[in-house]
Amino acid sequence: MLAVRVLGTAAILFVLSIIVFSMLHLAPGDLVKTLLGTRPASPEAVAAIREQYHLDDPLPVQYLRWLGGVLSGDLGESIRLQTSVSDAIAARLGLTLALCGLAFAIALAVGVPLGVQSAVRAGGVLDRAGTTLGVIGLSAPTFAVGLLLLYVFAYYLPIFPVYGGGRGPLDTLYHLVLPAVTLAAGLGAIVLKLTRTAMLRELDADYVTSARARGIPESRTRRLALRNAAIPIVTGASLLLTFLVGGTVLAETTYALPGLGTLLQDSVLFKDLAVVQALTLLVALVIAMIALLADLAYLMLDPRVRAQGGAA
Amino acid sequence: MTAALGPVGVGFRSRRRIPVTIVVCLAVLAVALLAVLLGPLLFPDATEQDILSSLMPAGSPGHPLGTDELGRDILALTVAGAASALVGPVCVAVGSMLLGILLGTLAGYERGPLDFAISRWTDLLLALPVLLAAIVVSGVFGGGYWTTVALLILLFSPSDIRIVRAGVLEQAARPYIEAAQMLSLSRWRVMFRHILPNVSSLVITNAMLNVAFALVAFSSLSFLGVGVPPGTADWGRQLTDNRAIMFDNPAAVIVPAVLIIAVACCVNLVGDWLGQRLTRSGGLA
């Protein structure tokens, strides 16, 4: 089972890498001009570019050369930043990871308890308030929430910085609060919905009734139910990640944070294709890995699936 | 619907009262629809610039919501922007629904190599987040409004294909399909006259929810500066353009932002409600 999943993932990544490679050749406009960027197109420069990118080789050879480079960590040169793509990404990776981590922590800290309480008192005031908040969080685009928060906090409650990435670790964290809350609105809504649905199902199960009948304290019963509810929540992780990727681009753009999201946006608008290719591949790789990990976590969390998986 | 040999038809047979929230949502959507229809008539020159009256705050005479940096009236621009913000998403949802019905039914009913090909195609499309793929493709390849619509139809279709395929797989095993096959009805007739009505509740619900997602995706793209050309009246575009003048005329940012959130919420709520109603009143459980 797992071997098939791994092979399937590898196949998808392979096809995607071909598509990403072709992007350079399919993009409108002259390839050499795109690669030259702002440099003047003198015959020597053109020849140098053709030489540097081996444009006179057949396409499959070019692809293999490019793939070999990518696999050995050479992602090419950014024509906009005049540095290697891996340096450009490394310089901005930390901020994006911190932002996503913080947003994830906030979303879990709010979404899970609220989801549990909503399920326990389904139909109650908290449940209805939670559902309403959840719908808003799911529907509202990250940038719209971000701009509204930005306005409120810059104008009425100037306690958080609203612009830029800050200096030093603590200052950066402080600068990341508002963007992280913005991102967490959507993430938290997904977590809340997943938790509520899973908890509702578990609380309805026979073992909960039997635990209650045996007089086991309600708090312990709920912990038991939450552990079983964890499976669908973890399986939904890829949903969260999909949201996070788009959300990061929007949140970073809204708050002008120098992270991977703004790097992608700037590179797309500038047609800095090497960076766009690298980031696209990176995201595809991360998503594929997380999906595989979620499947593994599924095995670890549920002994029943493990037993069946072993037998099949 | 009567032509279907299916177990239960789909329809509004129960006359339950419509909840207040849904009435409010439908009213909001009706107003938005009015803005789409009447916007061009009410404000034919919404995008016209008038540098002399730039950056007027809300409440100025002649400009109830003020003006932006280029002197465009925010009220006119917002009403006119409804069309760009809403027509595209509806087209995306309908388009991906039709594509999903076609490919999903074929995959689920014909099985075999066709099913394999279609399923791998959806796997591939699902490997990248919709928004990322849309940013990269429309950013690198350019293209205007309708190119973005076509791109989003393609990127939204996997969820429709999967839902239809799963529904068709489930229906195809039922006795009424066997009966239809015994009558030697053509496969297209079986697929689209007999199976399709019984999966339609799922399809319609998903299409409604897709409208909300497409609305968010569309406005996100125009916020990032791809998808909608500069100078167009569009809510997402308005937010990017007016971010810098947020403190001169807050209405220029707050009004479109609240509108996007409100419309997306309303579409989502109506979609959820419709889904519950349709599944309860028949079709697939």
XYZ file of C-alpha atoms in Angstrom:
597
model
C 0.000 0.000 0.000
C 2.590 2.472 1.156
C 4.938 1.560 -1.683
C 2.186 2.331 -4.205
C 1.560 5.694 -2.526
C 5.265 6.580 -2.603
C 5.553 5.579 -6.271
C 2.444 7.579 -7.164
C 3.819 10.644 -5.398
C 7.149 10.253 -7.178
C 5.360 9.983 -10.547
C 3.366 13.151 -9.908
C 6.476 15.052 -8.845
C 8.276 13.845 -11.988
C 5.476 15.044 -14.290
C 5.276 18.327 -12.404
C 9.018 18.854 -12.781
C 8.622 18.467 -16.557
C 5.819 21.015 -16.554
C 7.829 23.398 -14.406
C 10.854 23.003 -16.686
C 8.727 23.655 -19.777
C 7.473 26.894 -18.231
C 10.696 28.588 -19.275
C 10.231 27.574 -22.903
C 6.476 28.123 -23.030
C 6.502 31.599 -21.488
C 5.569 34.251 -24.035
C 8.320 36.412 -25.458
C 11.859 35.616 -26.463
C 13.557 33.144 -24.140
C 16.955 34.812 -24.381
C 15.449 38.222 -23.623
C 13.668 36.784 -20.590
C 16.913 35.293 -19.345
C 18.849 38.490 -19.988
C 16.401 40.468 -17.868
C 17.467 44.108 -17.799
C 20.911 43.542 -19.299
C 21.459 44.880 -22.845
C 21.036 42.276 -25.586
C 24.462 42.568 -27.219
C 25.460 39.631 -29.463
C 28.131 38.595 -26.921
C 25.627 38.618 -24.051
C 23.161 36.572 -26.118
C 25.871 34.063 -26.988
C 26.913 33.902 -23.335
C 23.319 33.217 -22.262
C 22.893 30.506 -24.908
C 26.128 28.964 -23.693
C 25.281 29.317 -19.991
C 21.843 27.730 -20.306
C 22.900 25.216 -23.007
C 20.016 26.423 -25.175
C 21.469 24.756 -28.274
C 21.137 21.265 -26.767
C 18.039 19.168 -27.482
C 15.213 19.760 -24.977
C 15.417 16.387 -23.160
C 19.141 16.978 -22.555
C 18.356 20.454 -21.240
C 15.707 19.005 -18.973
C 18.011 16.336 -17.552
C 20.761 18.891 -17.002
C 18.282 21.177 -15.218
C 16.892 18.312 -13.116
C 20.422 17.231 -12.185
C 21.119 20.777 -11.049
C 17.919 20.951 -9.018
C 18.640 17.619 -7.336
C 22.145 18.731 -6.401
C 20.841 22.001 -4.979
C 21.704 24.251 -7.925
C 18.458 26.074 -8.687
C 19.885 28.601 -11.132
C 20.345 32.356 -10.989
C 17.761 34.980 -10.177
C 17.850 37.630 -12.877
C 16.056 40.108 -10.629
C 18.154 39.728 -7.482
C 21.432 38.813 -9.231
C 22.063 36.035 -6.720
C 21.638 32.295 -6.820
C 18.058 31.171 -6.334
C 18.954 28.972 -3.370
C 20.479 31.999 -1.589
C 17.383 34.089 -2.319
C 15.149 31.362 -0.931
C 17.358 30.674 2.089
C 17.359 34.369 2.996
C 13.567 34.439 3.177
C 12.683 30.945 4.304
C 13.009 31.681 8.032
C 10.421 34.436 8.067
C 7.854 32.389 6.169
C 8.412 29.356 8.402
C 8.040 31.521 11.523
C 4.869 33.095 10.130
C 3.337 29.726 9.219
C 4.383 28.174 12.525
C 2.899 31.006 14.554
C -0.319 30.975 12.526
C -0.553 27.210 12.912
C -0.054 27.447 16.680
C -2.752 30.117 17.024
C -5.152 28.167 14.802
C -4.689 24.966 16.825
C -4.857 26.758 20.177
C -8.173 28.382 19.249
C -9.689 25.898 16.796
C -9.356 22.633 18.721
C -10.823 23.722 22.109
C -13.565 25.707 20.381
C -14.364 22.743 18.139
C -14.552 20.383 21.134
C -16.793 22.750 23.088
C -19.016 23.311 20.036
C -19.464 19.574 19.619
C -20.120 18.995 23.333
C -22.822 21.644 23.429
C -24.008 21.317 19.842
C -26.690 23.873 19.028
C -25.754 26.055 21.996
C -24.722 29.706 21.955
C -21.006 28.899 21.709
C -21.623 26.410 18.911
C -23.630 28.901 16.892
C -21.090 31.675 17.479
C -18.311 29.260 16.509
C -20.103 28.179 13.356
C -20.671 31.790 12.325
C -17.017 32.652 12.954
C -16.042 29.516 11.064
C -18.039 30.509 7.991
C -16.494 33.980 8.027
C -13.015 32.515 8.468
C -13.528 30.053 5.628
C -15.058 32.556 3.204
C -13.127 35.729 3.886
C -10.060 36.148 1.664
C -6.862 36.467 3.681
C -5.980 39.855 2.223
C -9.407 41.343 3.008
C -9.145 40.223 6.648
C -5.556 41.465 6.697
C -6.407 44.926 5.400
C -9.290 45.315 7.876
C -7.081 44.196 10.804
C -4.329 46.470 9.549
C -6.696 49.418 9.564
C -8.075 48.686 13.034
C -4.658 48.119 14.598
C -2.925 50.988 12.881
C -5.680 53.481 13.550
C -7.600 52.594 16.675
C -5.318 50.228 18.601
C -1.727 50.983 17.684
C -0.188 48.194 19.782
C 1.161 46.005 16.987
C 3.460 47.024 14.144
C 1.594 46.778 10.854
C 4.369 46.904 8.311
C 7.615 45.111 7.508
C 9.525 42.258 9.115
C 11.401 43.904 12.009
C 14.989 43.380 13.171
C 16.210 40.644 15.471
C 14.286 37.540 16.517
C 12.008 39.126 19.158
C 11.142 42.151 17.076
C 10.392 39.880 14.114
C 8.064 37.794 16.231
C 6.343 40.987 17.345
C 5.976 42.053 13.715
C 4.534 38.682 12.830
C 1.639 38.791 15.303
C -0.885 40.521 13.054
C -0.010 38.591 9.866
C -0.146 35.346 11.824
C -3.559 36.210 13.276
C -4.747 37.033 9.756
C -3.573 33.667 8.459
C -4.900 31.878 11.529
C -8.432 33.156 10.809
C -8.748 30.870 7.799
C -6.667 28.031 9.264
C -8.539 28.119 12.564
C -11.870 27.939 10.758
C -10.776 24.741 8.981
C -9.427 23.253 12.249
C -12.651 24.192 14.039
C -14.821 22.574 11.383
C -12.739 19.380 11.266
C -12.622 19.106 15.074
C -16.331 19.757 15.522
C -17.392 17.195 12.917
C -15.003 14.538 14.217
C -15.948 15.146 17.872
C -19.674 15.028 17.110
C -19.206 11.620 15.534
C -17.044 10.303 18.373
C -19.324 11.584 21.149
C -22.123 9.639 19.497
C -20.149 6.377 19.619
C -20.978 3.459 21.879
C -17.748 3.618 23.843
C -18.570 7.145 25.001
C -22.007 6.054 26.192
C -20.459 3.100 27.974
C -17.757 5.265 29.547
C -20.394 7.676 30.779
C -22.535 4.809 32.088
C -19.572 3.508 34.055
C -19.259 6.884 35.717
C -15.936 7.873 34.165
C -15.547 11.636 34.616
C -16.769 13.664 31.645
C -13.400 15.355 31.164
C -11.663 11.982 30.793
C -14.355 10.733 28.425
C -13.844 13.791 26.277
C -10.077 13.280 26.214
C -10.722 9.746 25.029
C -13.054 10.980 22.304
C -10.617 13.699 21.231
C -7.853 11.130 20.769
C -10.055 9.199 18.375
C -11.178 12.400 16.694
C -7.525 13.244 16.021
C -7.436 10.917 13.002
C -9.722 12.909 10.684
C -8.128 16.120 11.951
C -4.640 14.910 10.982
C -5.897 13.607 7.635
C -7.176 17.126 6.984
C -3.629 18.457 7.334
C -3.173 18.629 3.552
C -6.261 20.839 3.407
C -4.616 23.166 5.911
C -1.375 23.182 3.952
C -3.136 24.013 0.687
C -4.755 26.962 2.399
C -1.492 27.976 4.043
C 0.431 28.225 0.756
C -1.992 30.678 -0.855
C -2.606 32.422 2.452
C 1.087 33.079 3.056
C 1.480 34.813 -0.288
C -1.513 37.033 0.484
C -0.618 37.737 4.117
C 3.000 38.600 3.292
C 1.892 40.885 0.466
C -0.670 42.616 2.682
C 1.831 43.307 5.467
C 4.866 43.815 3.174
C 6.846 41.011 4.844
C 10.032 39.879 3.093
C 9.167 36.167 2.976
C 8.821 33.473 0.330
C 5.301 34.634 -0.555
C 6.379 38.114 -1.564
C 9.423 36.575 -3.288
C 7.033 34.515 -5.417
C 4.784 37.459 -6.182
C 7.650 39.780 -7.127
C 9.292 37.075 -9.232
C 6.050 36.302 -11.060
C 5.429 39.955 -11.855
C 9.064 40.432 -12.929
C 9.031 37.117 -14.877
C 12.062 35.948 -12.893
C 11.390 32.397 -14.001
C 14.204 30.563 -12.194
C 12.793 31.682 -8.841
C 9.213 30.887 -9.860
C 10.263 27.401 -11.007
C 12.180 26.721 -7.794
C 9.357 27.904 -5.521
C 6.711 25.948 -7.446
C 8.765 22.763 -7.172
C 9.469 23.423 -3.505
C 5.773 23.812 -2.694
C 4.860 20.693 -4.675
C 7.566 18.738 -2.848
C 6.496 19.966 0.593
C 2.825 19.217 -0.099
C 3.613 15.726 -1.381
C 5.781 15.021 1.675
C 3.161 16.296 4.120
C 0.475 14.186 2.431
C 2.703 11.119 2.815
C 3.444 12.009 6.440
C -0.271 12.463 7.110
C -0.832 8.939 5.808
C 1.927 7.651 8.084
C 0.502 9.553 11.050
C -2.837 7.980 10.233
C -1.183 4.573 10.601
C 0.390 5.547 13.908
C -2.746 7.052 15.390
C -5.107 4.234 14.539
C -4.050 0.699 15.480
C -6.975 -0.709 13.462
C -5.703 0.788 10.202
C -2.206 -0.462 11.057
C -3.455 -4.012 11.532
C -5.406 -3.933 8.265
C -2.547 -2.297 6.394
C -0.220 -5.043 7.602
C -2.607 -7.776 6.514
C -3.405 -6.340 3.096
C -36.868 14.030 -13.844
C -39.694 11.532 -14.307
C -37.712 9.868 -17.046
C -35.262 8.639 -14.451
C -35.774 5.159 -13.135
C -33.898 6.219 -9.999
C -35.041 5.469 -6.486
C -35.815 9.035 -5.502
C -35.921 12.188 -7.537
C -34.447 15.458 -6.432
C -36.578 18.431 -5.651
C -37.987 20.803 -3.126
C -40.879 18.800 -1.918
C -40.874 19.787 1.721
C -42.027 23.294 2.523
C -39.822 23.993 5.481
C -39.487 27.587 6.537
C -36.391 29.337 5.296
C -34.143 30.407 8.200
C -33.662 34.145 8.788
C -29.914 33.950 8.091
C -30.587 32.506 4.673
C -33.168 35.204 3.907
C -30.604 37.870 4.811
C -27.964 36.153 2.670
C -30.319 35.889 -0.295
C -31.139 39.589 0.090
C -27.423 40.480 0.076
C -26.890 38.352 -3.014
C -29.916 39.949 -4.698
C -28.438 43.409 -4.103
C -25.107 42.213 -5.497
C -26.900 40.835 -8.549
C -28.668 44.163 -9.028
C -25.292 45.900 -8.899
C -23.992 43.541 -11.597
C -27.019 44.164 -13.827
C -27.518 47.883 -13.245
C -23.905 48.932 -12.569
C -23.067 49.723 -16.210
C -26.318 51.712 -16.568
C -25.975 53.659 -13.308
C -22.264 54.421 -13.564
C -21.183 54.098 -17.208
C -18.006 56.122 -16.612
C -16.942 54.683 -13.259
C -13.313 54.255 -14.274
C -12.963 57.780 -15.594
C -10.161 59.655 -13.836
C -10.486 63.198 -12.551
C -7.201 64.283 -11.045
C -8.706 67.528 -9.711
C -10.930 65.718 -7.246
C -8.422 63.085 -6.081
C -8.280 61.731 -2.520
C -11.502 63.250 -1.244
C -12.645 61.688 2.056
C -15.971 59.936 2.445
C -18.923 62.281 2.782
C -17.629 64.858 0.305
C -20.318 66.551 -1.800
C -21.006 64.503 -4.915
C -18.818 61.628 -3.656
C -20.576 59.875 -0.726
C -17.685 57.410 -0.322
C -14.992 59.835 -1.436
C -12.506 59.329 -4.264
C -9.239 57.479 -4.801
C -5.827 58.763 -5.838
C -6.895 59.085 -9.463
C -10.073 60.927 -8.543
C -12.365 58.021 -9.336
C -15.568 57.954 -7.293
C -15.427 55.030 -4.832
C -19.185 54.411 -4.853
C -19.338 54.243 -8.654
C -16.196 52.137 -8.843
C -17.482 49.712 -6.213
C -20.881 49.254 -7.861
C -19.261 48.852 -11.268
C -16.696 46.459 -9.778
C -19.401 44.005 -8.738
C -19.618 42.641 -12.284
C -15.908 41.862 -12.513
C -15.859 40.396 -8.995
C -18.934 38.166 -9.408
C -19.409 37.165 -13.059
C -16.039 35.393 -13.298
C -16.539 33.232 -10.186
C -20.019 32.153 -11.308
C -18.627 31.218 -14.725
C -15.814 29.285 -13.026
C -18.244 27.333 -10.850
C -20.599 26.537 -13.748
C -17.761 25.691 -16.114
C -15.973 23.384 -13.702
C -19.328 21.787 -12.823
C -19.988 20.973 -16.501
C -16.442 19.693 -16.985
C -16.790 17.679 -13.777
C -20.111 16.166 -14.868
C -18.710 15.158 -18.244
C -15.379 13.719 -17.097
C -16.639 12.414 -13.743
C -19.546 10.513 -15.300
C -17.348 9.075 -18.043
C -14.730 7.964 -15.503
C -17.242 6.494 -13.096
C -19.406 4.708 -15.663
C -16.934 3.599 -18.333
C -14.150 2.658 -15.885
C -11.077 1.073 -17.506
C -8.252 3.089 -19.063
C -10.418 6.206 -19.426
C -11.078 6.208 -15.680
C -7.366 5.698 -15.019
C -6.397 8.602 -17.276
C -8.988 10.969 -15.821
C -8.131 10.031 -12.248
C -4.389 10.563 -12.770
C -5.168 13.909 -14.401
C -7.064 15.026 -11.293
C -4.243 13.746 -9.065
C -1.817 15.902 -11.002
C -3.999 19.010 -10.803
C -4.472 18.510 -7.081
C -0.723 18.338 -6.449
C -0.473 22.133 -6.363
C -2.707 24.545 -4.449
C -5.161 26.277 -6.793
C -4.069 29.753 -5.825
C -0.360 29.030 -6.328
C -0.930 27.430 -9.724
C -3.146 30.335 -10.772
C -0.618 32.951 -9.648
C 2.227 31.220 -11.465
C 0.391 30.457 -14.701
C -1.485 33.725 -15.145
C 1.524 35.693 -13.898
C 4.039 34.056 -16.232
C 1.796 33.627 -19.263
C -0.179 36.814 -18.824
C -3.689 36.826 -20.183
C -6.776 38.779 -19.297
C -9.981 38.206 -17.442
C -11.403 35.340 -19.503
C -8.084 33.520 -19.658
C -8.149 33.567 -15.858
C -11.701 32.200 -15.912
C -10.621 29.335 -18.189
C -7.568 28.641 -16.022
C -9.630 28.545 -12.840
C -12.215 26.233 -14.465
C -9.387 23.816 -15.172
C -7.972 24.144 -11.644
C -11.365 23.851 -9.923
C -12.553 20.858 -11.942
C -10.771 18.059 -9.989
C -13.082 18.423 -6.979
C -16.142 18.275 -9.263
C -14.747 15.310 -11.199
C -14.057 13.376 -8.000
C -17.458 14.088 -6.488
C -19.342 13.131 -9.645
C -17.179 10.037 -10.166
C -17.786 8.801 -6.612
C -21.525 9.408 -6.949
C -21.714 7.681 -10.321
C -19.712 4.672 -9.051
C -22.203 4.313 -6.232
C -25.257 4.659 -8.483
C -23.975 2.448 -11.300
C -24.082 -0.602 -9.041
C -27.776 -0.150 -8.277
C -30.542 -2.328 -9.759
C -32.235 0.495 -11.678
C -29.125 0.943 -13.766
C -29.053 -2.750 -14.500
C -32.695 -2.426 -15.556
C -31.856 0.492 -17.814
C -28.999 -1.475 -19.359
C -31.292 -4.467 -19.941
C -33.605 -2.190 -21.893
C -30.514 -1.619 -24.045
C -30.670 2.109 -23.648
C -27.651 3.853 -25.081
C -24.841 4.451 -22.618
C -25.152 8.235 -22.960
C -28.832 7.956 -22.091
C -28.071 5.836 -19.038
C -25.311 8.153 -17.927
C -26.979 11.489 -18.370
C -30.704 10.746 -18.094
C -30.689 8.109 -15.387
C -27.548 8.437 -13.281
C -26.970 12.171 -13.470
C -30.280 13.285 -11.856
C -29.423 11.131 -8.869
C -26.045 12.723 -8.285
C -27.195 16.240 -9.126
C -27.751 17.322 -5.516
C -24.069 16.740 -4.733
C -23.028 18.498 -7.916
C -25.199 21.556 -7.312
C -24.071 21.906 -3.695
C -20.431 21.679 -4.698
C -20.965 24.237 -7.459
C -22.458 26.692 -4.943
C -19.485 26.273 -2.615
C -17.172 26.632 -5.622
C -18.702 30.037 -6.362
C -17.499 31.198 -2.941
C -14.037 29.685 -3.416
C -13.754 31.132 -6.902
C -14.765 34.551 -5.585
C -11.933 34.381 -3.067
C -9.473 33.067 -5.667
C -10.427 35.699 -8.216
C -10.179 38.629 -5.838
C -6.918 37.234 -4.443
C -5.446 37.116 -7.934
C -6.497 40.654 -8.739
C -5.192 41.756 -5.340
C -1.800 40.287 -6.277
C -1.895 42.125 -9.592
C -2.546 39.199 -11.924
C -5.775 38.202 -13.655
C -7.464 41.587 -13.960
C -5.751 44.310 -16.024
C -4.935 47.581 -14.214
C -7.582 50.267 -14.382
C -10.458 47.788 -14.344
C -13.266 48.323 -11.846
C -12.828 45.275 -9.592
C -13.005 44.840 -5.813
C -9.717 42.983 -5.446
C -7.940 45.461 -7.703
C -9.405 48.341 -5.682
C -7.844 46.921 -2.533
C -4.337 46.781 -4.056
C -4.631 50.226 -5.609
C -6.007 51.858 -2.477
C -3.821 50.181 0.136
C -1.508 53.197 0.110
C -4.337 55.712 0.650
C -5.950 53.740 3.469
C -5.522 56.641 5.886
C -6.605 59.372 3.481
C -9.864 57.680 2.563
C -10.499 54.501 4.604
C -13.770 53.856 2.751
C -11.789 53.092 -0.406
C -10.391 49.979 1.290
C -12.996 49.064 3.880
C -16.017 49.050 1.554
C -14.654 46.622 -1.063
C -13.035 44.426 1.640
C -16.287 44.116 3.597
C -18.228 43.484 0.369
C -15.933 40.626 -0.683
C -16.193 39.038 2.777
C -19.973 39.523 2.947
C -20.722 38.104 -0.492
C -18.398 35.125 0.012
C -20.004 34.363 3.405
C -23.507 34.612 1.963
C -22.718 32.316 -0.956
C -21.152 29.807 1.447
C -24.108 29.876 3.848
C -26.666 29.533 1.058
C -24.600 26.711 -0.449
C -24.424 24.844 2.884
C -28.143 25.297 3.438
C -29.011 24.191 -0.072
C -26.765 21.163 0.360
C -28.476 20.106 3.568
C -31.890 20.611 2.044
C -31.146 18.717 -1.133
C -29.543 15.762 0.613
C -32.364 15.552 3.134
C -35.114 15.739 0.545
C -33.785 12.933 -1.598
C -30.958 12.228 -3.965
C -27.922 10.825 -2.256
C -27.837 10.520 1.492
